[in-house]
Short mmCIF file of C-alpha atoms in Angstrom, two decimals:
data_model
loop_
_atom_site.label_atom_id
_atom_site.label_comp_id
_atom_site.label_asym_id
_atom_site.label_seq_id
_atom_site.Cartn_x
_atom_site.Cartn_y
_atom_site.Cartn_z
CA MET A 1 -42.23 -65.06 -54.85
CA LEU A 2 -40.27 -68.24 -54.22
CA ARG A 3 -40.75 -69.60 -50.73
CA GLY A 4 -40.09 -72.91 -49.01
CA SER A 5 -37.93 -76.00 -49.44
CA PHE A 6 -36.57 -76.68 -52.92
CA VAL A 7 -34.50 -79.80 -53.56
CA ALA A 8 -31.30 -79.69 -55.62
CA LEU A 9 -31.99 -83.04 -57.26
CA VAL A 10 -29.34 -85.69 -57.77
CA THR A 11 -29.08 -87.24 -61.23
CA PRO A 12 -29.22 -91.05 -60.85
CA PHE A 13 -27.02 -93.22 -63.07
CA ILE A 14 -26.92 -96.93 -63.72
CA ASP A 15 -23.84 -98.43 -65.36
CA GLY A 16 -22.82 -95.07 -66.77
CA GLU A 17 -26.22 -94.16 -68.25
CA LEU A 18 -29.05 -91.95 -67.02
CA ASP A 19 -31.48 -93.82 -64.80
CA LEU A 20 -34.64 -91.97 -65.81
CA ARG A 21 -36.94 -94.51 -64.20
CA THR A 22 -35.37 -93.87 -60.80
CA LEU A 23 -35.39 -90.12 -61.47
CA ARG A 24 -39.17 -90.29 -61.93
CA HIS A 25 -39.49 -92.21 -58.65
CA LEU A 26 -37.39 -89.58 -56.86
CA VAL A 27 -39.53 -86.74 -58.23
CA GLU A 28 -42.69 -88.53 -57.15
CA TRP A 29 -41.28 -89.19 -53.68
CA GLN A 30 -40.21 -85.56 -53.27
CA ILE A 31 -43.69 -84.31 -54.14
CA ARG A 32 -45.33 -86.87 -51.85
CA GLU A 33 -43.04 -85.81 -49.00
CA GLY A 34 -44.06 -82.18 -49.40
CA THR A 35 -41.06 -80.58 -51.10
CA ASP A 36 -42.05 -77.16 -52.41
CA GLY A 37 -40.06 -77.23 -55.65
CA LEU A 38 -37.53 -79.13 -57.76
CA VAL A 39 -34.17 -77.89 -59.05
CA PRO A 40 -32.68 -80.36 -61.56
CA CYS A 41 -29.28 -80.18 -63.24
CA GLY A 42 -27.52 -78.04 -60.68
CA THR A 43 -24.26 -78.78 -58.87
CA THR A 44 -25.84 -81.73 -57.08
CA GLY A 45 -27.17 -82.98 -60.42
CA GLU A 46 -23.61 -83.29 -61.85
CA THR A 47 -24.47 -81.04 -64.78
CA PRO A 48 -20.85 -80.60 -65.98
CA ALA A 49 -20.73 -84.36 -66.61
CA LEU A 50 -23.95 -84.42 -68.68
CA SER A 51 -24.09 -84.17 -72.46
CA GLU A 52 -26.48 -81.67 -74.03
CA ARG A 53 -28.86 -84.53 -74.83
CA GLU A 54 -28.70 -85.87 -71.27
CA TRP A 55 -29.21 -82.40 -69.78
CA ARG A 56 -32.36 -82.00 -71.85
CA LEU A 57 -33.62 -85.49 -70.94
CA VAL A 58 -33.24 -84.82 -67.22
CA ILE A 59 -35.05 -81.47 -67.41
CA GLU A 60 -37.77 -82.94 -69.63
CA THR A 61 -38.28 -85.95 -67.34
CA VAL A 62 -38.53 -83.87 -64.15
CA ILE A 63 -41.00 -81.42 -65.71
CA ASP A 64 -43.10 -84.25 -67.14
CA GLN A 65 -43.21 -86.17 -63.87
CA ALA A 66 -43.94 -83.08 -61.78
CA ALA A 67 -46.86 -82.32 -64.10
CA GLY A 68 -47.34 -78.81 -62.75
CA ARG A 69 -47.78 -79.91 -59.15
CA VAL A 70 -44.68 -78.03 -57.92
CA PRO A 71 -42.40 -75.46 -59.56
CA VAL A 72 -39.42 -76.75 -61.54
CA ILE A 73 -36.41 -74.43 -61.63
CA ALA A 74 -34.13 -75.76 -64.35
CA ASN A 75 -30.46 -74.94 -64.07
CA THR A 76 -29.52 -73.51 -67.47
CA GLY A 77 -26.49 -71.40 -66.56
CA THR A 78 -23.05 -72.23 -67.93
CA ASN A 79 -19.84 -70.26 -68.44
CA SER A 80 -20.93 -69.51 -72.01
CA THR A 81 -23.59 -66.84 -72.46
CA ALA A 82 -24.66 -68.26 -75.84
CA VAL A 83 -25.05 -71.79 -74.43
CA SER A 84 -26.91 -70.44 -71.39
CA ILE A 85 -29.35 -68.59 -73.66
CA GLU A 86 -30.01 -71.74 -75.70
CA ARG A 87 -30.52 -73.87 -72.60
CA THR A 88 -32.85 -71.28 -71.09
CA ARG A 89 -34.84 -71.25 -74.31
CA ILE A 90 -35.14 -75.04 -74.20
CA ALA A 91 -36.19 -74.96 -70.53
CA ARG A 92 -38.94 -72.48 -71.37
CA GLU A 93 -40.15 -74.65 -74.28
CA LEU A 94 -40.22 -77.70 -71.99
CA GLY A 95 -42.34 -75.86 -69.43
CA ALA A 96 -39.91 -74.93 -66.65
CA THR A 97 -41.20 -72.47 -64.07
CA ALA A 98 -37.91 -70.58 -63.97
CA ALA A 99 -34.26 -70.92 -64.92
CA MET A 100 -31.37 -70.94 -62.47
CA ILE A 101 -28.34 -69.00 -63.69
CA VAL A 102 -25.04 -69.77 -61.99
CA THR A 103 -22.31 -67.15 -62.12
CA PRO A 104 -19.99 -68.13 -64.99
CA TYR A 105 -17.29 -70.46 -63.71
CA TYR A 106 -13.61 -70.61 -64.71
CA ASN A 107 -13.87 -67.35 -66.77
CA ARG A 108 -14.06 -65.39 -63.48
CA PRO A 109 -15.93 -62.40 -64.99
CA GLN A 110 -16.04 -58.97 -63.36
CA GLN A 111 -19.29 -57.85 -61.72
CA ASP A 112 -20.17 -55.97 -64.92
CA GLY A 113 -19.52 -59.13 -66.91
CA ILE A 114 -21.91 -61.11 -64.69
CA LEU A 115 -24.51 -58.39 -65.07
CA ARG A 116 -24.19 -58.37 -68.87
CA HIS A 117 -24.33 -62.18 -68.95
CA VAL A 118 -27.62 -62.30 -67.02
CA VAL A 119 -29.16 -59.40 -68.96
CA ALA A 120 -28.32 -61.08 -72.26
CA ILE A 121 -30.15 -64.22 -71.14
CA ALA A 122 -33.13 -62.23 -69.87
CA ASP A 123 -33.35 -60.22 -73.09
CA ALA A 124 -33.26 -63.37 -75.22
CA VAL A 125 -35.73 -65.55 -73.29
CA ASP A 126 -38.93 -64.63 -71.46
CA LEU A 127 -38.52 -66.78 -68.36
CA PRO A 128 -38.08 -65.81 -64.69
CA LEU A 129 -34.51 -66.20 -63.45
CA VAL A 130 -33.01 -67.37 -60.17
CA LEU A 131 -29.39 -66.31 -59.72
CA TYR A 132 -26.98 -68.82 -58.21
CA ASN A 133 -23.99 -67.53 -56.26
CA VAL A 134 -21.51 -70.26 -55.33
CA PRO A 135 -18.02 -68.71 -55.25
CA GLY A 136 -16.42 -71.88 -53.89
CA ARG A 137 -17.28 -73.56 -57.19
CA THR A 138 -17.05 -70.70 -59.67
CA GLY A 139 -14.22 -68.53 -58.39
CA VAL A 140 -16.34 -65.37 -58.46
CA ASN A 141 -18.64 -63.84 -55.85
CA LEU A 142 -21.92 -62.23 -56.95
CA LEU A 143 -22.16 -59.08 -54.84
CA PRO A 144 -25.45 -57.75 -53.43
CA ASP A 145 -25.00 -54.43 -55.28
CA THR A 146 -24.83 -56.32 -58.59
CA VAL A 147 -28.03 -58.21 -57.77
CA VAL A 148 -29.79 -54.91 -57.02
CA ARG A 149 -28.68 -53.52 -60.38
CA LEU A 150 -29.97 -56.66 -62.09
CA LEU A 151 -33.45 -56.29 -60.61
CA ASP A 152 -34.00 -53.24 -62.83
CA LEU A 153 -32.71 -55.00 -65.96
CA ALA A 154 -33.90 -58.61 -65.80
CA THR A 155 -36.76 -60.73 -64.46
CA VAL A 156 -34.91 -61.97 -61.38
CA ILE A 157 -37.22 -63.62 -58.84
CA GLY A 158 -34.66 -65.07 -56.48
CA VAL A 159 -31.06 -65.70 -55.50
CA LYS A 160 -29.63 -69.00 -54.31
CA GLU A 161 -26.96 -67.68 -51.95
CA SER A 162 -24.16 -70.18 -51.39
CA SER A 163 -21.30 -67.92 -50.35
CA GLY A 164 -21.29 -69.51 -46.89
CA SER A 165 -21.42 -66.04 -45.35
CA LEU A 166 -24.32 -65.06 -43.12
CA ASP A 167 -23.09 -61.48 -43.36
CA GLN A 168 -23.44 -61.52 -47.14
CA ALA A 169 -26.86 -63.20 -46.95
CA SER A 170 -28.00 -60.52 -44.48
CA GLU A 171 -26.66 -57.76 -46.69
CA LEU A 172 -28.44 -59.29 -49.68
CA VAL A 173 -31.78 -59.49 -47.86
CA LEU A 174 -31.49 -55.85 -46.80
CA ALA A 175 -30.44 -54.71 -50.27
CA LEU A 176 -33.26 -56.50 -52.11
CA GLU A 177 -35.98 -55.11 -49.81
CA GLY A 178 -38.34 -57.98 -50.67
CA ARG A 179 -38.08 -57.51 -54.44
CA ALA A 180 -36.67 -61.03 -54.88
CA ALA A 181 -36.37 -64.09 -52.66
CA VAL A 182 -33.12 -65.03 -50.97
CA LEU A 183 -32.77 -68.81 -50.71
CA SER A 184 -30.04 -70.49 -48.70
CA GLY A 185 -27.74 -72.65 -50.79
CA ASP A 186 -26.01 -74.08 -47.70
CA ASP A 187 -28.04 -76.53 -45.60
CA SER A 188 -26.14 -75.64 -42.43
CA LEU A 189 -27.18 -71.98 -42.82
CA THR A 190 -30.83 -72.47 -43.76
CA LEU A 191 -32.22 -71.54 -40.35
CA PRO A 192 -29.93 -68.51 -39.80
CA ILE A 193 -30.63 -67.17 -43.29
CA ILE A 194 -34.40 -67.49 -42.83
CA THR A 195 -34.19 -65.70 -39.48
CA VAL A 196 -32.55 -62.69 -41.17
CA GLY A 197 -35.22 -62.59 -43.88
CA GLY A 198 -34.48 -65.45 -46.27
CA ALA A 199 -37.36 -67.25 -47.98
CA GLY A 200 -36.15 -70.86 -47.86
CA VAL A 201 -33.50 -73.19 -49.21
CA VAL A 202 -32.30 -75.01 -52.30
CA SER A 203 -31.24 -78.10 -50.43
CA VAL A 204 -28.87 -81.04 -50.85
CA LEU A 205 -30.16 -82.52 -47.59
CA ALA A 206 -33.71 -82.69 -48.98
CA ASN A 207 -32.62 -85.48 -51.33
CA ILE A 208 -32.68 -87.87 -48.37
CA VAL A 209 -34.94 -86.17 -45.79
CA PRO A 210 -37.39 -84.04 -47.80
CA ALA A 211 -40.16 -83.95 -45.19
CA ALA A 212 -37.85 -82.96 -42.33
CA THR A 213 -36.18 -80.28 -44.45
CA ARG A 214 -39.57 -78.89 -45.42
CA ASP A 215 -40.72 -78.95 -41.80
CA LEU A 216 -37.65 -77.03 -40.67
CA VAL A 217 -38.11 -74.40 -43.37
CA HIS A 218 -41.85 -74.01 -42.83
CA ALA A 219 -41.44 -73.79 -39.05
CA ALA A 220 -38.81 -71.08 -39.43
CA LEU A 221 -40.89 -69.15 -41.95
CA ALA A 222 -43.90 -69.35 -39.62
CA GLY A 223 -41.86 -68.00 -36.72
CA ASP A 224 -41.90 -71.29 -34.78
CA LEU A 225 -38.23 -71.03 -33.91
CA ALA A 226 -38.36 -73.60 -31.12
CA ARG A 227 -39.44 -76.32 -33.56
CA ALA A 228 -37.07 -75.07 -36.25
CA ARG A 229 -34.14 -75.16 -33.82
CA ARG A 230 -35.02 -78.69 -32.71
CA LEU A 231 -35.05 -79.89 -36.30
CA GLN A 232 -31.83 -78.00 -37.04
CA HIS A 233 -30.11 -79.75 -34.13
CA GLU A 234 -31.44 -83.16 -35.20
CA LEU A 235 -30.29 -82.71 -38.79
CA PHE A 236 -27.02 -80.84 -38.32
CA PRO A 237 -24.72 -83.88 -37.80
CA LEU A 238 -26.16 -85.40 -40.98
CA VAL A 239 -25.61 -82.16 -42.88
CA ARG A 240 -21.96 -82.20 -41.84
CA ALA A 241 -21.62 -85.80 -42.99
CA LEU A 242 -23.11 -84.95 -46.39
CA PHE A 243 -20.14 -82.70 -47.05
CA LEU A 244 -17.32 -84.98 -45.91
CA GLU A 245 -16.35 -85.15 -49.58
CA THR A 246 -17.26 -83.16 -52.69
CA ASN A 247 -21.00 -82.83 -53.28
CA PRO A 248 -22.83 -84.90 -54.57
CA VAL A 249 -20.62 -87.88 -53.69
CA PRO A 250 -21.83 -88.18 -50.06
CA VAL A 251 -25.52 -87.48 -50.73
CA LYS A 252 -25.55 -90.15 -53.44
CA ALA A 253 -23.87 -92.58 -51.06
CA ALA A 254 -26.53 -91.73 -48.46
CA ALA A 255 -29.27 -92.25 -51.05
CA GLU A 256 -27.87 -95.71 -51.79
CA LEU A 257 -27.64 -96.62 -48.11
CA LEU A 258 -31.31 -95.60 -47.76
CA GLY A 259 -32.38 -97.57 -50.85
CA LEU A 260 -33.28 -94.51 -52.96
CA CYS A 261 -30.84 -94.77 -55.85
CA ARG A 262 -27.33 -95.93 -56.67
CA SER A 263 -24.34 -94.03 -55.37
CA GLU A 264 -22.80 -93.97 -58.85
CA VAL A 265 -21.12 -90.71 -59.84
CA ARG A 266 -19.34 -89.78 -63.05
CA LEU A 267 -15.67 -89.04 -63.47
CA PRO A 268 -13.89 -86.89 -62.53
CA LEU A 269 -15.78 -87.53 -59.27
CA ALA A 270 -14.83 -90.74 -57.49
CA PRO A 271 -16.83 -92.99 -55.13
CA MET A 272 -16.82 -92.10 -51.46
CA SER A 273 -13.96 -93.55 -49.44
CA SER A 274 -14.82 -96.49 -47.20
CA THR A 275 -13.82 -94.53 -44.09
CA ASN A 276 -16.07 -91.60 -44.89
CA ARG A 277 -18.90 -93.88 -46.02
CA GLN A 278 -18.79 -95.50 -42.58
CA ARG A 279 -18.93 -92.08 -40.92
CA LEU A 280 -21.88 -91.18 -43.15
CA SER A 281 -23.66 -94.42 -42.24
CA GLN A 282 -23.19 -93.62 -38.55
CA ALA A 283 -24.70 -90.16 -39.10
CA LEU A 284 -27.70 -91.70 -40.85
CA ALA A 285 -28.13 -94.22 -38.02
CA GLY A 286 -27.96 -91.42 -35.45
CA CYS A 287 -30.49 -89.16 -37.17
CA PRO A 288 -34.12 -89.70 -36.06
CA HIS A 289 -35.32 -88.91 -39.57
CA THR A 290 -33.25 -91.60 -41.33
CA ALA A 291 -32.51 -94.30 -38.74
CA ALA A 292 -35.58 -96.45 -39.43
CA ARG A 293 -35.21 -96.27 -43.21
CA LEU A 294 -31.51 -97.11 -42.96
CA ALA A 295 -32.28 -100.16 -40.82
CA ALA A 296 -34.95 -101.34 -43.26
CA ALA A 297 -32.71 -100.82 -46.29
CA THR A 298 -29.84 -102.64 -44.55
CA GLU A 299 -32.09 -105.66 -43.89
CA VAL A 300 -33.08 -105.81 -47.56
CA GLN A 301 -29.43 -105.67 -48.64
#
């Protein structure tokens, strides 16, 4: 069963090309900081802007650098069932722990279409699957009843729930009855979702504060709600700042301000506005988990 803090990894670029050297450093830093698992090539990883070759290189690099020390859940889902099957097959060959399957975007399939899509992938490739529900990005909402139906037809071990609804997350936890993990896909809802029975988070925030994100999740899972609430309150203003603009623009800007990687994103995403970058910098300076690193990085610059 999936449990803990999983990071939705950014994909670093340098002058328009993959920065695999920095990606390896980020993987190593995440493991050293105690992150429980790595999720490359998701929304935060700018997958729609990657070529097939680049997608494979990122997955291959993360798996190689992790070297079995933590699970790697490779995002292989697309809005094409055939392409998703092929990517899942590649992820399995490369040694991924599981594949993350986003609900098909733009097509806006019915619930039965989503079910058939996932079953086709599961039938074609022997690899555990994590479903990814993010209706704000895809235009379709994966309903709890559909997930329950899928548990009898496919090897589903978890759901990244990014509907933004605590009601839906609660309904999902109740419907699954412990048969698969429910992971928050919204950093602001990580603590509430764990308190209603969730098993952790696939986090954007963890790209810049992996240890604090892990501590929050582990405290909540252990029932230490006082500590979890304190961490939630310390991190919440930063979480808000990380979504001032479309993800992953702000988190990459934060990573640059902290000296982790460049803020470079690919079109059609644009760099963060100077006004919002200043607001983000203020949030980093005001957060006890990033203030010292920000000051040190600013001195170097």
